[in-house]
Amino acid sequence: MKKTLGIFGLLAVICAFTAIANPNFMTAYNIQNTVRWTALYGILSIGVAFVIMTGGIDLSIGSVVGLIGSMLAWMLTVKGVSVPLAVFIILLTSLAIGLAHGLLITKLRLQPFVVTLCGLLLYRGLARLLTDDQNLGFGADFEGLRTLATGSFTVAGFAIPVPFFLMAALAIVAGIVLNYSVYGRYLLALGRNESAARYSGINTDRIVILAYVMCSLLAGFGGMLFALDVNSVQPSGLGEFFELYAIAAAVLGGCSLRGGEGSILGVIIGAAVMRVLYNSINILRIPTHMEFAIIGTVILAGVIVDELLKRWVEKRRAAARAAAQ
Amino acid sequence: MKRNLAAILVALAALAGCGGAPEQAASTPPADGATPTATPATGEIRLAYVTNGIDPFWTIAEAGVNAAAKDLGVSCETLMPPKGIVDQKRMVETLLSNGVQGIAISPIDAANQVDLINQAAKITNVITQDSDAPGSNRLCFIGMDNYKAGRAAGKLVKEALPDGGGIMIFVGRLEQLNAQQRRQGVIDELLDRNVSSGDQAAYDPPGFTQLDGKYKILGTRTDNFDYAKAKSNAEDAIASYPDLACMAGLFAYNIPSCLEAVKSANKIGAIKLVSFDEQDPTLNGIKDGHVQGTISQQPYEYGYQSVKVLTALAKGDNSLIPESKFIDVPIVVVTKENVEAFHTKLNELKGG
Amino acid sequence: MTAAHGTTLLEVRDLSKQFPGVLALQHVNLTLATGEVLAVIGENGAGKSTLMKILAGVQTADSGAILLNGAPVNFARVKDALAAGIALIHQELNLADNLDVGANIFLGREPRRYGFIDKRAIHRAAQKLVDSIGLDVSTRTLVNRLPIGHQQMVEIAKALSVDARILIMDEPTSSLSQRETEHLYAVIRDLKARGVSIIYISHRLGEVKEIADRVTVLRDGKNAGELAKEEIHHDAMVRLMVGREMTRKRLRVQHGGAQPILEVRGLATPAYSKHTIDFTIAPGEIVGMAGLVGAGRTEILEALFGVTPALRGAICIGGHTLRPRTPREAIDAGLALVPEDRKQHGLVLEMAVRENISLPSVRRDQHRGFLNRRAESAICGGAIAQMNIKTPSPRQIAMLLSGGNQQKVVLGKWLAMKPKVLLLDEPTRGIDVGAKREVYGLMEELASQGVAILFVSSEMEEILTMSDRVLVVHEGALAGILPYNELTEETVMHLATGGHRQAAAV
């Protein structure tokens, strides 16, 4: 909770700063866009958060996004597969990818970094092989399906993008699983001490496998939304570096790369920080080539301030306790 | 293994060449025979066509490559580097160690790839296409004048906005000479700068803006070929600049991305779009009146001409190379008037 | 030496220190005379370590005073304490074991010559120190080549190199052999004769009796009493530490006739694949497993519990036969294991006490996959009460508890699972006398409720006092089974060291 507060503070500061510097930041249009992108990237971050909480990592997310996005466009536009069947196939494929990762990592005891790094290459290659490296788009078709990514519901005069609802639903489910289910408790326990979890009768392999399955499934679902949103799928490019955005959001949101720690709300806010930063740089009319430098600096500064604040609070508390004695 | 060995030898030869006198090294190939050279064709002539990335644009060019290869009875491999300059270099090195009789390349970073091109030129015939490397030993350049194409795009903007307005430029990245020249052409045309060719143009920095005058240059946004980023760049521009009147997309996918953003913002018509190249959404957008027009570079011709010139060179015939070393493939300005015919012909070429 | 023997060198007045949720020290007083060996004893968590850390400048006190030669001092850092002549030798040695002895002794204070480390000066000075404490090694030897006992001596030499007048030794003998311990005593006596004062912390009351001039006892962060040289007796020390008399009366039961609850048949562990093990345990029976270190006792428990599945054989619990491949299968069959290394295998240190206690039971108590918080709280509360776990709250992080209380948490985990057979691996290792007593009490209580208990121990006294029967393991094989009436130190050691069981086999 405390960690979430820190990252929320960073988000608030960036938003306030940008809104003051350029009121266009607060237009409904811009907020809708930023919310939509946050939702799309946030879905990937929720998935990777589970893997990070086991103490693992998934570097293949971006390539899964690319493969699934390419598959969807390819099946719908080239092969003429029906929409329900295509969606079913891509979800099944993502599930199989996660299952393969999980099995290799638990049963064969391969390192998650290696397994998913190879996945990163493999799925990108498969995407390009499948589509003959051709760009694919939905053109003006599949309006209904595309509503999933580009549509919105108007609530109190404000059009809320559909992906936001999707992300919110996923986040709520993920939060409940993490905090109120036996699975979540086991996940947190094994992330901190896998051996102790095993000695307590936890089937650790199954927990880890499930985490990778969820991660790939959400990456695949995200890949579908990205393809539908962008409406033009470049098999060699769609999703590149998305794993890093997802991991960065999860870690900003309080997940420890050592495992066993994390909050879903924090992860979502972490994803929002990343997106708002990108958005703010454009809104503030800063030339694009400076964006990486700015994002790196702001996040680092935020993390440093958060750490210093925490120490200061801790010191004050200790002092207060001493005084109370 | 053998291939790796050959690649190492090529690299060593390159090092030797760098240290000593390059001219000499070029005229007397190493005698050990291990270094692949452009040995006169004993059988089929093998050529290579190297692009600067993966793009539908290059798919059309590939169709031209394949058509020419078929017509001339040679084989030509089309290579698309997925990860920029490092991949491109690797591909060229592999080609050299495999031995090809000619390479047509679109250098990603012309100024800094002179060494690579010169190295390749020692071993085989090298021409540039699409984007030139002016300081190198390439035999000729096949393409268009990107600066002039940029100015043509600028004219389209002027037609779209007779009363002036704010323009935002979108491009994949600005390191490439063709992107720089196109952008400069657009800017110079809009600001009515009196420059006749790209060589004389001053290069405005990436953050360049010009906020007074009839045509306001609001800025240039790059996306590093990330389509999601391209779309959000367009959205952010719409949010940030209420006075935005026109988007100029310098790479093929830029305007399709912008079109998505403009559509969902309900700004069709309010924001004019000027494009490069001939992706389907762009052409359909022109038909629907959503896009003002596009500058087509005729990539099919790039491919076809490259193979034709390389085949002649491989046979020892230099006659196709003009004095200026520049084979101009004229641009086509596609607007509502000629879009139907253009699209039909394009589909024929792609199909063939 | 400036002060004569016997004058007060160090005085601690009214020292208090608080950690989140725990009052570690409350108004503690202590005096130390020149050339005196003062033993500070107390249960784990009594505040000994905290007190020593404050004296050595590792931590600072919240209130109270430290007087050195009558003048108040304030150590903000270890450096300050060292400058005042106080050096702490940690229980875990702090040597850079890739460097040689000389380099370790002068680590961070290397004499220099022309800007370079003057190795010759280092070794000259270091050799003198090393020789002075009777350590027969070259200062050019790499520390990782030395046995633990010698490394300890290097630590002492290091402390002497800064002219320490007060040496604090925290459990110095915990990993020393008998001979090394004797040597340490000799060094301590020698240091004492040279006027160095020593604060000696130990759990081993026999040692305290041997070496200490005076004993200060801490209990629950407070002074519990002091014993002068002539008052130092085992019982007196225990009485002050625990605050009550230690008594043990256990009715030994012969379980020969009862139907066994656990039957182990032909069990072969991967570590000793050639040997097979057979034994049975009756309900309510406490069986000890003795043997030398490395005899394969832990491996047997781990095979029974499915941690490292057995190669062959099976176990039969209450009529249900299986060969567990995972701890979960073993748990489902009614087994529970308190592992030897509680930090590695027993606890999730960063998790709350409550979550640790409920870890095995949340699955059983779940509501369709969801946690049953009410059941969890009940189980946790029950375990804390029954085990007398000292924690400020069930939400305290397990890491912050003392060793004994951590061990009670591990035991508490299994209470709610109502195991038929409880396996314990070195259940009292590294915990204090009070917690030990509580662990023994729990073992007896569970046994009286019909739970079969199998425990591994390297402490002979524990084996002899707690077991109804003893399995002795030698090199992976069962060397013999001793019933209560044949149980002596000699019979156990005889079997453990490879002797054969004479006469009446089981």
Short mmCIF file of N, CA, C and O in Angstrom, two decimals, chain B residues 111-193:
data_model
loop_
_atom_site.label_atom_id
_atom_site.label_comp_id
_atom_site.label_asym_id
_atom_site.label_seq_id
_atom_site.Cartn_x
_atom_site.Cartn_y
_atom_site.Cartn_z
N ALA B 111 25.86 8.11 -44.54
CA ALA B 111 27.13 8.75 -44.20
C ALA B 111 28.06 7.79 -43.48
O ALA B 111 29.27 7.81 -43.68
N ASN B 112 27.49 6.91 -42.67
CA ASN B 112 28.33 6.05 -41.86
C ASN B 112 28.48 4.64 -42.41
O ASN B 112 29.08 3.79 -41.79
N GLN B 113 27.87 4.40 -43.57
CA GLN B 113 28.01 3.07 -44.14
C GLN B 113 28.91 3.09 -45.37
O GLN B 113 28.98 2.11 -46.11
N VAL B 114 29.61 4.21 -45.58
CA VAL B 114 30.49 4.32 -46.73
C VAL B 114 31.53 3.20 -46.72
O VAL B 114 31.78 2.56 -47.74
N ASP B 115 32.08 2.92 -45.54
CA ASP B 115 33.08 1.86 -45.44
C ASP B 115 32.53 0.53 -45.91
O ASP B 115 33.18 -0.19 -46.67
N LEU B 116 31.35 0.23 -45.43
CA LEU B 116 30.73 -1.06 -45.78
C LEU B 116 30.50 -1.14 -47.28
O LEU B 116 30.82 -2.15 -47.92
N ILE B 117 29.98 -0.05 -47.85
CA ILE B 117 29.68 -0.05 -49.28
C ILE B 117 30.99 -0.14 -50.08
O ILE B 117 31.09 -0.91 -51.04
N ASN B 118 31.99 0.58 -49.65
CA ASN B 118 33.26 0.52 -50.35
C ASN B 118 33.87 -0.87 -50.26
O ASN B 118 34.47 -1.37 -51.22
N GLN B 119 33.75 -1.47 -49.11
CA GLN B 119 34.27 -2.82 -48.93
C GLN B 119 33.57 -3.77 -49.90
O GLN B 119 34.23 -4.57 -50.57
N ALA B 120 32.27 -3.64 -49.97
CA ALA B 120 31.52 -4.50 -50.88
C ALA B 120 31.89 -4.18 -52.32
O ALA B 120 32.01 -5.09 -53.17
N ALA B 121 32.13 -2.90 -52.61
CA ALA B 121 32.43 -2.49 -53.98
C ALA B 121 33.77 -3.05 -54.44
O ALA B 121 34.01 -3.17 -55.64
N LYS B 122 34.64 -3.37 -53.53
CA LYS B 122 35.92 -3.98 -53.91
C LYS B 122 35.70 -5.38 -54.44
O LYS B 122 36.49 -5.90 -55.22
N ILE B 123 34.68 -6.01 -53.96
CA ILE B 123 34.49 -7.44 -54.24
C ILE B 123 33.48 -7.65 -55.36
O ILE B 123 33.60 -8.56 -56.15
N THR B 124 32.49 -6.78 -55.39
CA THR B 124 31.43 -7.01 -56.38
C THR B 124 30.87 -5.66 -56.84
O THR B 124 31.29 -4.61 -56.36
N ASN B 125 29.92 -5.70 -57.77
CA ASN B 125 29.30 -4.47 -58.24
C ASN B 125 28.25 -4.02 -57.23
O ASN B 125 27.37 -4.78 -56.86
N VAL B 126 28.36 -2.76 -56.82
CA VAL B 126 27.39 -2.26 -55.85
C VAL B 126 26.72 -1.01 -56.41
O VAL B 126 27.39 -0.09 -56.89
N ILE B 127 25.42 -1.02 -56.37
CA ILE B 127 24.67 0.21 -56.67
C ILE B 127 23.78 0.51 -55.49
O ILE B 127 23.44 -0.39 -54.70
N THR B 128 23.43 1.79 -55.35
CA THR B 128 22.48 2.13 -54.30
C THR B 128 21.13 2.39 -54.95
O THR B 128 21.06 2.78 -56.12
N GLN B 129 20.09 2.16 -54.19
CA GLN B 129 18.76 2.43 -54.70
C GLN B 129 17.92 2.95 -53.55
O GLN B 129 18.24 2.70 -52.39
N ASP B 130 16.90 3.70 -53.86
CA ASP B 130 15.99 4.29 -52.87
C ASP B 130 16.66 5.40 -52.06
O ASP B 130 16.20 6.52 -52.02
N SER B 131 17.78 5.07 -51.38
CA SER B 131 18.50 6.08 -50.62
C SER B 131 19.96 5.97 -51.05
O SER B 131 20.51 4.87 -51.15
N ASP B 132 20.61 7.12 -51.31
CA ASP B 132 21.95 7.09 -51.87
C ASP B 132 23.00 7.19 -50.78
O ASP B 132 22.71 7.58 -49.65
N ALA B 133 24.23 6.78 -51.13
CA ALA B 133 25.39 7.02 -50.27
C ALA B 133 26.37 7.81 -51.11
O ALA B 133 27.27 7.25 -51.74
N PRO B 134 26.23 9.11 -51.15
CA PRO B 134 26.93 9.93 -52.14
C PRO B 134 28.46 9.81 -52.07
O PRO B 134 29.12 9.81 -53.08
N GLY B 135 29.03 9.67 -50.90
CA GLY B 135 30.48 9.67 -50.81
C GLY B 135 31.13 8.33 -51.11
O GLY B 135 32.34 8.19 -51.01
N SER B 136 30.37 7.34 -51.47
CA SER B 136 30.92 5.99 -51.56
C SER B 136 31.31 5.62 -52.99
O SER B 136 31.09 6.38 -53.93
N ASN B 137 31.88 4.43 -53.16
CA ASN B 137 32.28 3.94 -54.47
C ASN B 137 31.17 3.17 -55.18
O ASN B 137 31.45 2.31 -56.01
N ARG B 138 29.94 3.41 -54.82
CA ARG B 138 28.85 2.72 -55.53
C ARG B 138 28.86 3.18 -56.99
O ARG B 138 29.30 4.29 -57.30
N LEU B 139 28.41 2.30 -57.87
CA LEU B 139 28.54 2.60 -59.29
C LEU B 139 27.47 3.57 -59.76
O LEU B 139 27.72 4.36 -60.67
N CYS B 140 26.27 3.46 -59.20
CA CYS B 140 25.26 4.47 -59.52
C CYS B 140 24.14 4.41 -58.48
O CYS B 140 24.13 3.54 -57.60
N PHE B 141 23.25 5.34 -58.55
CA PHE B 141 22.11 5.40 -57.63
C PHE B 141 20.82 5.39 -58.44
O PHE B 141 20.66 6.15 -59.38
N ILE B 142 19.95 4.47 -58.07
CA ILE B 142 18.65 4.40 -58.72
C ILE B 142 17.62 4.87 -57.73
O ILE B 142 17.52 4.32 -56.62
N GLY B 143 16.87 5.89 -58.06
CA GLY B 143 15.88 6.34 -57.11
C GLY B 143 15.30 7.65 -57.55
O GLY B 143 15.39 8.05 -58.71
N MET B 144 14.72 8.30 -56.57
CA MET B 144 14.16 9.59 -56.90
C MET B 144 14.93 10.63 -56.10
O MET B 144 15.70 10.31 -55.20
N ASP B 145 14.70 11.84 -56.42
CA ASP B 145 15.27 12.92 -55.63
C ASP B 145 14.32 13.14 -54.46
O ASP B 145 13.23 13.68 -54.63
N ASN B 146 14.72 12.66 -53.27
CA ASN B 146 13.82 12.74 -52.13
C ASN B 146 13.47 14.18 -51.75
O ASN B 146 12.39 14.45 -51.27
N TYR B 147 14.44 15.05 -52.00
CA TYR B 147 14.17 16.45 -51.68
C TYR B 147 13.03 16.97 -52.56
O TYR B 147 12.09 17.61 -52.10
N LYS B 148 13.11 16.65 -53.87
CA LYS B 148 12.06 17.10 -54.78
C LYS B 148 10.72 16.45 -54.41
O LYS B 148 9.67 17.09 -54.48
N ALA B 149 10.79 15.18 -54.02
CA ALA B 149 9.56 14.50 -53.61
C ALA B 149 8.95 15.20 -52.40
O ALA B 149 7.73 15.39 -52.31
N GLY B 150 9.83 15.62 -51.49
CA GLY B 150 9.35 16.35 -50.32
C GLY B 150 8.68 17.65 -50.73
O GLY B 150 7.61 18.02 -50.22
N ARG B 151 9.29 18.32 -51.69
CA ARG B 151 8.69 19.58 -52.15
C ARG B 151 7.33 19.30 -52.81
O ARG B 151 6.38 20.08 -52.66
N ALA B 152 7.24 18.17 -53.52
CA ALA B 152 5.96 17.82 -54.14
C ALA B 152 4.90 17.59 -53.08
O ALA B 152 3.74 18.00 -53.22
N ALA B 153 5.33 16.91 -51.98
CA ALA B 153 4.40 16.71 -50.88
C ALA B 153 3.99 18.05 -50.29
O ALA B 153 2.82 18.27 -49.94
N GLY B 154 4.96 18.95 -50.19
CA GLY B 154 4.66 20.29 -49.69
C GLY B 154 3.61 20.98 -50.55
O GLY B 154 2.72 21.68 -50.05
N LYS B 155 3.72 20.76 -51.84
CA LYS B 155 2.72 21.37 -52.75
C LYS B 155 1.33 20.79 -52.46
O LYS B 155 0.33 21.51 -52.50
N LEU B 156 1.27 19.48 -52.19
CA LEU B 156 -0.02 18.87 -51.85
C LEU B 156 -0.60 19.52 -50.59
O LEU B 156 -1.80 19.74 -50.50
N VAL B 157 0.28 19.79 -49.63
CA VAL B 157 -0.19 20.45 -48.40
C VAL B 157 -0.76 21.81 -48.74
O VAL B 157 -1.83 22.21 -48.26
N LYS B 158 -0.06 22.54 -49.60
CA LYS B 158 -0.53 23.87 -49.98
C LYS B 158 -1.90 23.79 -50.66
O LYS B 158 -2.77 24.62 -50.41
N GLU B 159 -2.06 22.75 -51.52
CA GLU B 159 -3.36 22.58 -52.18
C GLU B 159 -4.44 22.29 -51.14
O GLU B 159 -5.56 22.78 -51.25
N ALA B 160 -4.08 21.47 -50.14
CA ALA B 160 -5.07 21.11 -49.12
C ALA B 160 -5.42 22.31 -48.25
O ALA B 160 -6.55 22.44 -47.79
N LEU B 161 -4.45 23.15 -48.01
CA LEU B 161 -4.67 24.29 -47.12
C LEU B 161 -4.37 25.59 -47.87
O LEU B 161 -3.33 26.21 -47.62
N PRO B 162 -5.24 26.00 -48.75
CA PRO B 162 -4.95 27.23 -49.49
C PRO B 162 -4.83 28.44 -48.58
O PRO B 162 -4.13 29.40 -48.91
N ASP B 163 -5.51 28.39 -47.44
CA ASP B 163 -5.46 29.55 -46.55
C ASP B 163 -4.41 29.40 -45.45
O ASP B 163 -4.37 30.18 -44.50
N GLY B 164 -3.59 28.37 -45.56
CA GLY B 164 -2.54 28.17 -44.56
C GLY B 164 -3.05 27.42 -43.34
O GLY B 164 -4.23 27.04 -43.26
N GLY B 165 -2.15 27.19 -42.36
CA GLY B 165 -2.51 26.47 -41.15
C GLY B 165 -1.32 25.74 -40.57
O GLY B 165 -0.20 25.88 -41.06
N GLY B 166 -1.58 24.96 -39.48
CA GLY B 166 -0.50 24.26 -38.79
C GLY B 166 -0.27 22.87 -39.36
O GLY B 166 -1.22 22.13 -39.62
N ILE B 167 0.98 22.53 -39.53
CA ILE B 167 1.34 21.22 -40.10
C ILE B 167 2.27 20.48 -39.13
O ILE B 167 3.21 21.05 -38.59
N MET B 168 1.95 19.21 -38.93
CA MET B 168 2.84 18.35 -38.13
C MET B 168 3.39 17.28 -39.06
O MET B 168 2.66 16.72 -39.87
N ILE B 169 4.69 17.01 -38.92
CA ILE B 169 5.33 16.00 -39.78
C ILE B 169 5.55 14.72 -38.97
O ILE B 169 6.02 14.78 -37.82
N PHE B 170 5.20 13.59 -39.55
CA PHE B 170 5.39 12.29 -38.89
C PHE B 170 6.32 11.43 -39.73
O PHE B 170 6.17 11.36 -40.95
N VAL B 171 7.27 10.78 -39.04
CA VAL B 171 8.25 9.97 -39.77
C VAL B 171 8.78 8.89 -38.84
O VAL B 171 8.75 9.05 -37.61
N GLY B 172 9.24 7.78 -39.43
CA GLY B 172 9.74 6.67 -38.61
C GLY B 172 10.98 7.06 -37.84
O GLY B 172 11.02 7.00 -36.62
N ARG B 173 12.01 7.48 -38.57
CA ARG B 173 13.17 8.03 -37.89
C ARG B 173 13.90 8.98 -38.81
O ARG B 173 13.77 8.90 -40.04
N LEU B 174 14.65 9.85 -38.20
CA LEU B 174 15.26 10.93 -38.98
C LEU B 174 16.73 10.68 -39.30
O LEU B 174 17.38 11.52 -39.90
N GLU B 175 17.25 9.49 -38.95
CA GLU B 175 18.66 9.25 -39.26
C GLU B 175 18.86 9.02 -40.75
O GLU B 175 19.96 9.15 -41.26
N GLN B 176 17.80 8.61 -41.46
CA GLN B 176 17.96 8.23 -42.86
C GLN B 176 17.98 9.47 -43.75
O GLN B 176 17.19 10.39 -43.57
N LEU B 177 18.87 9.42 -44.75
CA LEU B 177 19.01 10.55 -45.65
C LEU B 177 17.69 10.84 -46.37
O LEU B 177 17.28 12.00 -46.50
N ASN B 178 16.99 9.78 -46.81
CA ASN B 178 15.74 10.04 -47.56
C ASN B 178 14.70 10.71 -46.66
O ASN B 178 14.00 11.61 -47.10
N ALA B 179 14.67 10.32 -45.38
CA ALA B 179 13.72 10.97 -44.46
C ALA B 179 14.10 12.43 -44.26
O ALA B 179 13.26 13.32 -44.28
N GLN B 180 15.39 12.66 -44.09
CA GLN B 180 15.86 14.04 -43.88
C GLN B 180 15.52 14.90 -45.09
O GLN B 180 15.04 16.03 -44.95
N GLN B 181 15.79 14.36 -46.28
CA GLN B 181 15.57 15.17 -47.48
C GLN B 181 14.09 15.42 -47.74
O GLN B 181 13.70 16.52 -48.13
N ARG B 182 13.28 14.39 -47.52
CA ARG B 182 11.84 14.59 -47.71
C ARG B 182 11.32 15.67 -46.77
O ARG B 182 10.59 16.56 -47.15
N ARG B 183 11.74 15.54 -45.50
CA ARG B 183 11.27 16.49 -44.51
C ARG B 183 11.72 17.90 -44.89
O ARG B 183 10.95 18.86 -44.83
N GLN B 184 12.98 18.00 -45.31
CA GLN B 184 13.49 19.31 -45.68
C GLN B 184 12.72 19.88 -46.87
O GLN B 184 12.40 21.06 -46.92
N GLY B 185 12.40 18.97 -47.82
CA GLY B 185 11.62 19.41 -49.00
C GLY B 185 10.27 19.96 -48.59
O GLY B 185 9.84 21.02 -49.06
N VAL B 186 9.59 19.24 -47.70
CA VAL B 186 8.27 19.69 -47.24
C VAL B 186 8.40 21.06 -46.57
O VAL B 186 7.67 22.01 -46.89
N ILE B 187 9.38 21.17 -45.66
CA ILE B 187 9.53 22.42 -44.91
C ILE B 187 9.88 23.57 -45.85
O ILE B 187 9.27 24.65 -45.79
N ASP B 188 10.86 23.32 -46.74
CA ASP B 188 11.30 24.39 -47.63
C ASP B 188 10.17 24.86 -48.55
O ASP B 188 10.01 26.05 -48.79
N GLU B 189 9.37 23.89 -49.01
CA GLU B 189 8.27 24.25 -49.90
C GLU B 189 7.26 25.12 -49.15
O GLU B 189 6.80 26.13 -49.66
N LEU B 190 6.93 24.69 -47.93
CA LEU B 190 5.90 25.42 -47.18
C LEU B 190 6.39 26.81 -46.78
O LEU B 190 5.61 27.75 -46.70
N LEU B 191 7.69 26.92 -46.52
CA LEU B 191 8.22 28.21 -46.13
C LEU B 191 8.72 29.00 -47.32
O LEU B 191 9.37 30.04 -47.16
N ASP B 192 8.45 28.44 -48.52
CA ASP B 192 8.84 29.10 -49.77
C ASP B 192 10.31 29.47 -49.78
O ASP B 192 10.70 30.57 -50.20
N ARG B 193 11.13 28.53 -49.33
CA ARG B 193 12.57 28.79 -49.40
C ARG B 193 13.02 28.50 -50.82
O ARG B 193 12.58 27.52 -51.43
#
